[in-house]
PDB file of N, CA and C in Angstrom:
ATOM      1  N   MET A  23     -25.226 -10.332  -5.875  1.00 72.00           N
ATOM      2  CA  MET A  23     -24.930  -9.440  -4.712  1.00 72.00           C
ATOM      3  C   MET A  23     -26.211  -8.245  -4.892  1.00 72.00           C
ATOM      4  N   VAL A  24     -26.845  -8.130  -3.928  1.00 79.00           N
ATOM      5  CA  VAL A  24     -27.548  -7.119  -2.901  1.00 79.00           C
ATOM      6  C   VAL A  24     -27.293  -5.873  -2.444  1.00 79.00           C
ATOM      7  N   VAL A  25     -27.341  -4.560  -2.547  1.00 81.00           N
ATOM      8  CA  VAL A  25     -26.561  -3.700  -2.179  1.00 81.00           C
ATOM      9  C   VAL A  25     -27.396  -3.292  -1.241  1.00 81.00           C
ATOM     10  N   ILE A  26     -27.873  -3.142  -0.141  1.00 84.00           N
ATOM     11  CA  ILE A  26     -29.326  -2.662   0.904  1.00 84.00           C
ATOM     12  C   ILE A  26     -28.492  -1.111   1.687  1.00 84.00           C
ATOM     13  N   ALA A  27     -28.894  -0.283   1.640  1.00 83.00           N
ATOM     14  CA  ALA A  27     -29.037   0.947   2.281  1.00 83.00           C
ATOM     15  C   ALA A  27     -29.722   0.509   3.845  1.00 83.00           C
ATOM     16  N   PHE A  28     -29.366   1.254   4.790  1.00 84.00           N
ATOM     17  CA  PHE A  28     -29.290   1.568   6.393  1.00 84.00           C
ATOM     18  C   PHE A  28     -28.892   2.581   6.365  1.00 84.00           C
ATOM     19  N   ASP A  29     -30.112   3.449   7.431  1.00 84.00           N
ATOM     20  CA  ASP A  29     -29.649   4.874   8.097  1.00 84.00           C
ATOM     21  C   ASP A  29     -28.950   4.759   9.238  1.00 84.00           C
ATOM     22  N   GLY A  30     -28.221   5.278   9.542  1.00 80.00           N
ATOM     23  CA  GLY A  30     -27.187   5.148  10.259  1.00 80.00           C
ATOM     24  C   GLY A  30     -26.107   4.407  10.095  1.00 80.00           C
ATOM     25  N   ASP A  31     -25.116   4.457  10.558  1.00 79.00           N
ATOM     26  CA  ASP A  31     -23.656   4.029  11.002  1.00 79.00           C
ATOM     27  C   ASP A  31     -23.886   2.493  11.183  1.00 79.00           C
ATOM     28  N   LYS A  32     -24.628   1.902  11.671  1.00 85.00           N
ATOM     29  CA  LYS A  32     -24.713   0.481  12.001  1.00 85.00           C
ATOM     30  C   LYS A  32     -25.124  -0.264  10.928  1.00 85.00           C
ATOM     31  N   VAL A  33     -24.643  -1.992  10.926  1.00 88.00           N
ATOM     32  CA  VAL A  33     -24.922  -3.017   9.936  1.00 88.00           C
ATOM     33  C   VAL A  33     -25.333  -3.568  10.711  1.00 88.00           C
ATOM     34  N   PRO A  34     -26.436  -4.720  10.764  1.00 92.00           N
ATOM     35  CA  PRO A  34     -27.013  -5.777  11.751  1.00 92.00           C
ATOM     36  C   PRO A  34     -26.180  -7.289  10.824  1.00 92.00           C
ATOM     37  N   ASN A  35     -26.118  -8.066  11.550  1.00 94.00           N
ATOM     38  CA  ASN A  35     -25.087  -9.120  10.918  1.00 94.00           C
ATOM     39  C   ASN A  35     -26.044 -10.110  10.178  1.00 94.00           C
ATOM     40  N   HIS A  36     -27.402  -9.810  10.213  1.00 94.00           N
ATOM     41  CA  HIS A  36     -28.038 -11.057   9.505  1.00 94.00           C
ATOM     42  C   HIS A  36     -29.344 -10.118   9.071  1.00 94.00           C
ATOM     43  N   ILE A  37     -29.902 -10.282   7.962  1.00 94.00           N
ATOM     44  CA  ILE A  37     -31.785  -9.767   8.183  1.00 94.00           C
ATOM     45  C   ILE A  37     -32.105 -10.856   7.491  1.00 94.00           C
ATOM     46  N   ARG A  38     -33.547 -10.852   7.592  1.00 94.00           N
ATOM     47  CA  ARG A  38     -34.277 -11.951   7.032  1.00 94.00           C
ATOM     48  C   ARG A  38     -35.197 -11.253   5.708  1.00 94.00           C
ATOM     49  N   TYR A  39     -35.347 -12.495   4.787  1.00 92.00           N
ATOM     50  CA  TYR A  39     -35.790 -11.898   3.694  1.00 92.00           C
ATOM     51  C   TYR A  39     -36.462 -12.811   3.376  1.00 92.00           C
ATOM     52  N   GLY A  40     -37.600 -12.598   3.350  1.00 94.00           N
ATOM     53  CA  GLY A  40     -38.587 -13.954   3.439  1.00 94.00           C
ATOM     54  C   GLY A  40     -38.576 -15.012   4.272  1.00 94.00           C
ATOM     55  N   ASN A  41     -38.156 -16.409   3.745  1.00 96.00           N
ATOM     56  CA  ASN A  41     -37.759 -17.178   4.727  1.00 96.00           C
ATOM     57  C   ASN A  41     -36.393 -17.650   4.690  1.00 96.00           C
ATOM     58  N   LEU A  42     -35.259 -16.626   4.695  1.00 95.00           N
ATOM     59  CA  LEU A  42     -33.984 -16.662   4.732  1.00 95.00           C
ATOM     60  C   LEU A  42     -33.430 -15.804   5.684  1.00 95.00           C
ATOM     61  N   LEU A  43     -32.422 -16.365   5.900  1.00 96.00           N
ATOM     62  CA  LEU A  43     -31.797 -15.423   6.967  1.00 96.00           C
ATOM     63  C   LEU A  43     -30.014 -15.044   6.120  1.00 96.00           C
ATOM     64  N   VAL A  44     -30.127 -13.796   5.891  1.00 93.00           N
ATOM     65  CA  VAL A  44     -28.925 -13.617   4.520  1.00 93.00           C
ATOM     66  C   VAL A  44     -27.916 -12.736   5.773  1.00 93.00           C
ATOM     67  N   GLU A  45     -26.239 -12.970   5.744  1.00 93.00           N
ATOM     68  CA  GLU A  45     -25.476 -12.614   6.106  1.00 93.00           C
ATOM     69  C   GLU A  45     -25.467 -11.088   5.395  1.00 93.00           C
ATOM     70  N   CYS A  46     -25.085 -10.001   5.999  1.00 91.00           N
ATOM     71  CA  CYS A  46     -25.030  -8.797   5.632  1.00 91.00           C
ATOM     72  C   CYS A  46     -23.631  -8.284   5.657  1.00 91.00           C
ATOM     73  N   SER A  47     -22.985  -7.840   5.272  1.00 87.00           N
ATOM     74  CA  SER A  47     -21.316  -7.148   5.695  1.00 87.00           C
ATOM     75  C   SER A  47     -21.326  -5.653   4.716  1.00 87.00           C
ATOM     76  N   LEU A  48     -20.343  -4.739   4.957  1.00 83.00           N
ATOM     77  CA  LEU A  48     -20.142  -3.767   5.016  1.00 83.00           C
ATOM     78  C   LEU A  48     -19.688  -3.664   3.273  1.00 83.00           C
ATOM     79  N   TYR A  49     -19.888  -2.655   2.720  1.00 79.00           N
ATOM     80  CA  TYR A  49     -19.901  -2.623   1.452  1.00 79.00           C
ATOM     81  C   TYR A  49     -18.971  -1.233   1.152  1.00 79.00           C
ATOM     82  N   PRO A  50     -17.583  -1.542   0.830  1.00 77.00           N
ATOM     83  CA  PRO A  50     -16.426  -0.032   1.015  1.00 77.00           C
ATOM     84  C   PRO A  50     -16.722   0.289  -0.203  1.00 77.00           C
ATOM     85  N   LYS A  51     -17.468   1.964   0.126  1.00 77.00           N
ATOM     86  CA  LYS A  51     -17.666   3.300  -0.914  1.00 77.00           C
ATOM     87  C   LYS A  51     -16.551   3.006  -1.609  1.00 77.00           C
ATOM     88  N   GLN A  52     -16.626   2.958  -2.981  1.00 80.00           N
ATOM     89  CA  GLN A  52     -15.527   3.465  -3.951  1.00 80.00           C
ATOM     90  C   GLN A  52     -15.469   4.773  -4.453  1.00 80.00           C
ATOM     91  N   ILE A  53     -13.845   5.029  -4.522  1.00 82.00           N
ATOM     92  CA  ILE A  53     -13.776   7.214  -4.495  1.00 82.00           C
ATOM     93  C   ILE A  53     -13.315   6.762  -5.518  1.00 82.00           C
ATOM     94  N   ASP A  54     -14.011   7.018  -6.966  1.00 87.00           N
ATOM     95  CA  ASP A  54     -13.565   7.457  -8.574  1.00 87.00           C
ATOM     96  C   ASP A  54     -12.358   8.262  -8.006  1.00 87.00           C
ATOM     97  N   MET A  55     -11.564   8.109  -9.403  1.00 85.00           N
ATOM     98  CA  MET A  55     -10.383   9.047  -9.602  1.00 85.00           C
ATOM     99  C   MET A  55      -9.848   8.478 -11.075  1.00 85.00           C
ATOM    100  N   CYS A  56      -9.286   9.954 -11.377  1.00 88.00           N
ATOM    101  CA  CYS A  56      -9.542  10.548 -12.941  1.00 88.00           C
ATOM    102  C   CYS A  56      -8.056  10.199 -13.607  1.00 88.00           C
ATOM    103  N   TYR A  57      -7.464   9.289 -14.180  1.00 83.00           N
ATOM    104  CA  TYR A  57      -6.196   8.449 -14.647  1.00 83.00           C
ATOM    105  C   TYR A  57      -5.927  10.075 -15.732  1.00 83.00           C
ATOM    106  N   ARG A  58      -6.916  10.869 -16.009  1.00 86.00           N
ATOM    107  CA  ARG A  58      -6.122  12.164 -17.079  1.00 86.00           C
ATOM    108  C   ARG A  58      -5.541  12.560 -16.079  1.00 86.00           C
ATOM    109  N   CYS A  59      -6.497  13.723 -15.613  1.00 86.00           N
ATOM    110  CA  CYS A  59      -5.850  14.686 -14.592  1.00 86.00           C
ATOM    111  C   CYS A  59      -5.724  14.787 -13.572  1.00 86.00           C
ATOM    112  N   GLY A  60      -5.491  13.276 -13.005  1.00 83.00           N
ATOM    113  CA  GLY A  60      -5.481  13.207 -11.046  1.00 83.00           C
ATOM    114  C   GLY A  60      -6.370  13.558 -10.294  1.00 83.00           C
ATOM    115  N   ARG A  61      -7.055  14.083 -10.359  1.00 85.00           N
ATOM    116  CA  ARG A  61      -8.775  14.155  -9.206  1.00 85.00           C
ATOM    117  C   ARG A  61      -9.040  13.018  -9.080  1.00 85.00           C
ATOM    118  N   LEU A  62      -9.568  13.179  -7.950  1.00 86.00           N
ATOM    119  CA  LEU A  62     -10.691  12.406  -7.598  1.00 86.00           C
ATOM    120  C   LEU A  62     -12.308  12.599  -7.396  1.00 86.00           C
ATOM    121  N   GLY A  63     -12.863  11.991  -7.720  1.00 88.00           N
ATOM    122  CA  GLY A  63     -14.745  12.226  -7.879  1.00 88.00           C
ATOM    123  C   GLY A  63     -15.152  11.865  -8.937  1.00 88.00           C
ATOM    124  N   HIS A  64     -14.322  11.654 -10.389  1.00 92.00           N
ATOM    125  CA  HIS A  64     -14.645  11.615 -11.692  1.00 92.00           C
ATOM    126  C   HIS A  64     -13.758  10.183 -12.384  1.00 92.00           C
ATOM    127  N   ARG A  65     -13.952   9.798 -13.510  1.00 91.00           N
ATOM    128  CA  ARG A  65     -13.740   9.136 -14.144  1.00 91.00           C
ATOM    129  C   ARG A  65     -12.974   9.357 -15.327  1.00 91.00           C
ATOM    130  N   MET A  66     -11.500   8.829 -15.592  1.00 91.00           N
ATOM    131  CA  MET A  66     -10.968   9.493 -17.100  1.00 91.00           C
ATOM    132  C   MET A  66     -12.066   9.593 -17.831  1.00 91.00           C
ATOM    133  N   ASP A  67     -13.428   8.877 -18.722  1.00 94.00           N
ATOM    134  CA  ASP A  67     -13.947   8.967 -19.752  1.00 94.00           C
ATOM    135  C   ASP A  67     -14.906   9.693 -19.592  1.00 94.00           C
ATOM    136  N   VAL A  68     -14.887  10.732 -18.185  1.00 95.00           N
ATOM    137  CA  VAL A  68     -15.944  11.706 -18.138  1.00 95.00           C
ATOM    138  C   VAL A  68     -15.197  13.068 -17.398  1.00 95.00           C
ATOM    139  N   CYS A  69     -14.171  13.217 -17.486  1.00 94.00           N
ATOM    140  CA  CYS A  69     -13.401  14.244 -17.448  1.00 94.00           C
ATOM    141  C   CYS A  69     -13.660  15.160 -17.564  1.00 94.00           C
ATOM    142  N   PRO A  70     -14.228  16.456 -16.920  1.00 94.00           N
ATOM    143  CA  PRO A  70     -13.812  17.841 -16.949  1.00 94.00           C
ATOM    144  C   PRO A  70     -12.863  19.003 -17.509  1.00 94.00           C
ATOM    145  N   ASN A  71     -11.678  18.179 -16.901  1.00 87.00           N
ATOM    146  CA  ASN A  71     -10.187  18.588 -17.376  1.00 87.00           C
ATOM    147  C   ASN A  71      -9.693  17.966 -17.856  1.00 87.00           C
ATOM    148  N   PRO A  72      -9.814  17.888 -19.911  1.00 86.00           N
ATOM    149  CA  PRO A  72      -8.897  16.750 -20.282  1.00 86.00           C
ATOM    150  C   PRO A  72      -7.235  16.892 -20.951  1.00 86.00           C
ATOM    151  N   GLU A  73      -7.704  18.630 -20.801  1.00 87.00           N
ATOM    152  CA  GLU A  73      -6.249  18.864 -20.852  1.00 87.00           C
ATOM    153  C   GLU A  73      -4.878  18.996 -20.089  1.00 87.00           C
ATOM    154  N   ASP A  74      -5.893  18.910 -18.821  1.00 86.00           N
ATOM    155  CA  ASP A  74      -4.533  18.468 -17.733  1.00 86.00           C
ATOM    156  C   ASP A  74      -4.766  17.004 -17.530  1.00 86.00           C
ATOM    157  N   ARG A  75      -3.302  16.847 -18.003  1.00 85.00           N
ATOM    158  CA  ARG A  75      -3.009  15.117 -18.052  1.00 85.00           C
ATOM    159  C   ARG A  75      -1.737  15.463 -16.736  1.00 85.00           C
ATOM    160  N   ILE A  76      -1.828  14.401 -16.216  1.00 84.00           N
ATOM    161  CA  ILE A  76      -0.750  14.209 -15.164  1.00 84.00           C
ATOM    162  C   ILE A  76      -0.154  12.377 -15.299  1.00 84.00           C
ATOM    163  N   SER A  77       1.049  12.184 -15.103  1.00 84.00           N
ATOM    164  CA  SER A  77       1.470  10.899 -15.046  1.00 84.00           C
ATOM    165  C   SER A  77       1.153  10.171 -13.805  1.00 84.00           C
ATOM    166  N   ARG A  78       0.835   8.828 -14.241  1.00 77.00           N
ATOM    167  CA  ARG A  78       0.500   8.057 -13.282  1.00 77.00           C
ATOM    168  C   ARG A  78       1.550   7.718 -12.574  1.00 77.00           C
ATOM    169  N   GLY A  79       2.537   8.067 -13.102  1.00 81.00           N
ATOM    170  CA  GLY A  79       3.960   7.133 -12.004  1.00 81.00           C
ATOM    171  C   GLY A  79       4.599   8.290 -11.422  1.00 81.00           C
ATOM    172  N   CYS A  80       4.720   9.509 -11.362  1.00 82.00           N
ATOM    173  CA  CYS A  80       5.143  10.119 -10.654  1.00 82.00           C
ATOM    174  C   CYS A  80       4.762  11.531 -10.572  1.00 82.00           C
ATOM    175  N   GLY A  81       2.997  11.672 -10.962  1.00 80.00           N
ATOM    176  CA  GLY A  81       2.547  12.963 -10.481  1.00 80.00           C
ATOM    177  C   GLY A  81       2.810  14.565 -11.646  1.00 80.00           C
ATOM    178  N   MET A  82       3.847  14.577 -12.224  1.00 82.00           N
ATOM    179  CA  MET A  82       4.084  15.290 -13.088  1.00 82.00           C
ATOM    180  C   MET A  82       2.944  15.896 -14.001  1.00 82.00           C
ATOM    181  N   LYS A  83       2.880  17.185 -13.683  1.00 84.00           N
ATOM    182  CA  LYS A  83       1.929  17.654 -15.096  1.00 84.00           C
ATOM    183  C   LYS A  83       2.092  17.413 -16.356  1.00 84.00           C
ATOM    184  N   ASN A  84       1.159  17.648 -17.057  1.00 80.00           N
ATOM    185  CA  ASN A  84       1.438  17.470 -18.725  1.00 80.00           C
ATOM    186  C   ASN A  84       2.727  16.942 -19.543  1.00 80.00           C
ATOM    187  N   THR A  85       3.126  16.115 -19.456  1.00 80.00           N
ATOM    188  CA  THR A  85       4.310  15.521 -19.533  1.00 80.00           C
ATOM    189  C   THR A  85       3.869  15.263 -20.777  1.00 80.00           C
ATOM    190  N   GLU A  86       5.293  15.030 -21.523  1.00 82.00           N
ATOM    191  CA  GLU A  86       4.706  14.066 -23.053  1.00 82.00           C
ATOM    192  C   GLU A  86       4.958  12.641 -23.410  1.00 82.00           C
ATOM    193  N   PRO A  87       4.274  12.392 -24.072  1.00 79.00           N
ATOM    194  CA  PRO A  87       3.714  10.744 -24.282  1.00 79.00           C
ATOM    195  C   PRO A  87       5.330   9.904 -24.318  1.00 79.00           C
ATOM    196  N   SER A  88       6.606  10.497 -24.395  1.00 85.00           N
ATOM    197  CA  SER A  88       7.762   9.678 -24.216  1.00 85.00           C
ATOM    198  C   SER A  88       8.077   9.693 -22.831  1.00 85.00           C
ATOM    199  N   HIS A  89       7.088  10.054 -22.161  1.00 84.00           N
ATOM    200  CA  HIS A  89       7.983  10.725 -20.525  1.00 84.00           C
ATOM    201  C   HIS A  89       8.110   9.371 -19.874  1.00 84.00           C
ATOM    202  N   VAL A  90       9.531   9.062 -19.048  1.00 84.00           N
ATOM    203  CA  VAL A  90       9.329   8.022 -18.344  1.00 84.00           C
ATOM    204  C   VAL A  90       9.601   8.280 -16.711  1.00 84.00           C
ATOM    205  N   CYS A  91       9.009   7.965 -16.281  1.00 83.00           N
ATOM    206  CA  CYS A  91       9.369   8.551 -14.497  1.00 83.00           C
ATOM    207  C   CYS A  91      10.984   7.600 -13.697  1.00 83.00           C
ATOM    208  N   SER A  92      11.329   8.227 -13.196  1.00 82.00           N
ATOM    209  CA  SER A  92      12.128   7.006 -12.688  1.00 82.00           C
ATOM    210  C   SER A  92      12.102   7.378 -11.244  1.00 82.00           C
ATOM    211  N   ASN A  93      11.537   7.643 -10.934  1.00 84.00           N
ATOM    212  CA  ASN A  93      10.817   7.701  -9.309  1.00 84.00           C
ATOM    213  C   ASN A  93       9.522   7.880  -8.990  1.00 84.00           C
ATOM    214  N   PRO A  94       8.795   6.700  -8.624  1.00 85.00           N
ATOM    215  CA  PRO A  94       7.146   6.597  -8.624  1.00 85.00           C
ATOM    216  C   PRO A  94       6.865   7.002  -7.387  1.00 85.00           C
ATOM    217  N   LYS A  95       5.824   8.152  -7.754  1.00 82.00           N
ATOM    218  CA  LYS A  95       5.331   8.979  -6.526  1.00 82.00           C
ATOM    219  C   LYS A  95       3.789   8.902  -6.396  1.00 82.00           C
ATOM    220  N   CYS A  96       2.958   8.421  -6.098  1.00 80.00           N
ATOM    221  CA  CYS A  96       1.379   8.486  -5.669  1.00 80.00           C
ATOM    222  C   CYS A  96       1.111   9.832  -5.208  1.00 80.00           C
ATOM    223  N   SER A  97       0.220  10.007  -6.022  1.00 74.00           N
ATOM    224  CA  SER A  97      -0.380  11.627  -6.145  1.00 74.00           C
ATOM    225  C   SER A  97      -1.862  11.561  -5.268  1.00 74.00           C
ATOM    226  N   LEU A  98      -2.020  10.196  -4.773  1.00 74.00           N
ATOM    227  CA  LEU A  98      -2.750   9.820  -3.314  1.00 74.00           C
ATOM    228  C   LEU A  98      -2.499  10.422  -1.940  1.00 74.00           C
ATOM    229  N   CYS A  99      -1.613   8.987  -2.074  1.00 79.00           N
ATOM    230  CA  CYS A  99      -0.814   9.196  -0.752  1.00 79.00           C
ATOM    231  C   CYS A  99       1.088   9.618  -0.562  1.00 79.00           C
ATOM    232  N   GLY A 100       1.454  10.196  -1.854  1.00 80.00           N
ATOM    233  CA  GLY A 100       2.403  10.025  -1.711  1.00 80.00           C
ATOM    234  C   GLY A 100       3.923   9.330  -1.633  1.00 80.00           C
ATOM    235  N   GLY A 101       3.208   7.955  -1.198  1.00 84.00           N
ATOM    236  CA  GLY A 101       3.733   6.477  -1.188  1.00 84.00           C
ATOM    237  C   GLY A 101       5.291   6.484  -3.012  1.00 84.00           C
ATOM    238  N   ASN A 102       5.499   5.567  -2.991  1.00 85.00           N
ATOM    239  CA  ASN A 102       6.706   5.500  -3.972  1.00 85.00           C
ATOM    240  C   ASN A 102       6.149   4.169  -4.811  1.00 85.00           C
ATOM    241  N   HIS A 103       4.899   4.358  -5.204  1.00 83.00           N
ATOM    242  CA  HIS A 103       4.204   3.505  -6.202  1.00 83.00           C
ATOM    243  C   HIS A 103       2.922   4.186  -6.654  1.00 83.00           C
ATOM    244  N   LEU A 104       2.792   3.488  -8.180  1.00 78.00           N
ATOM    245  CA  LEU A 104       2.256   4.730  -8.916  1.00 78.00           C
ATOM    246  C   LEU A 104       0.753   4.327  -8.451  1.00 78.00           C
ATOM    247  N   THR A 105       0.415   5.819  -8.649  1.00 75.00           N
ATOM    248  CA  THR A 105      -1.048   6.535  -8.126  1.00 75.00           C
ATOM    249  C   THR A 105      -2.469   5.223  -8.031  1.00 75.00           C
ATOM    250  N   ALA A 106      -2.819   4.645  -7.157  1.00 68.00           N
ATOM    251  CA  ALA A 106      -3.881   4.001  -6.694  1.00 68.00           C
ATOM    252  C   ALA A 106      -3.305   2.701  -7.127  1.00 68.00           C
ATOM    253  N   ASN A 107      -2.326   2.528  -7.029  1.00 71.00           N
ATOM    254  CA  ASN A 107      -1.759   0.805  -7.510  1.00 71.00           C
ATOM    255  C   ASN A 107      -2.166   0.188  -5.996  1.00 71.00           C
ATOM    256  N   LYS A 108      -2.495   0.721  -4.887  1.00 61.00           N
ATOM    257  CA  LYS A 108      -2.383   0.044  -3.685  1.00 61.00           C
ATOM    258  C   LYS A 108      -3.983   0.098  -3.214  1.00 61.00           C
TER     259      LYS A 108
END
């Protein structure tokens, strides 16, 4: 796979690369989410808030290691599933 950036918001269906005609498609941007603090924009291994722990199951903050989630709740959308599980 090769990623090519285009100016603007339009992507051509095909581009010519040498003597090849190559199909183009949008590459969805990934948003990093930290499974430690629950915030967006970074990963767990580089978390600037390592003391702020959040349960991925229910979103409760600073839970004990023995914590069991009775009602899962996504911290991103509020849905009844694990955070970032859909």
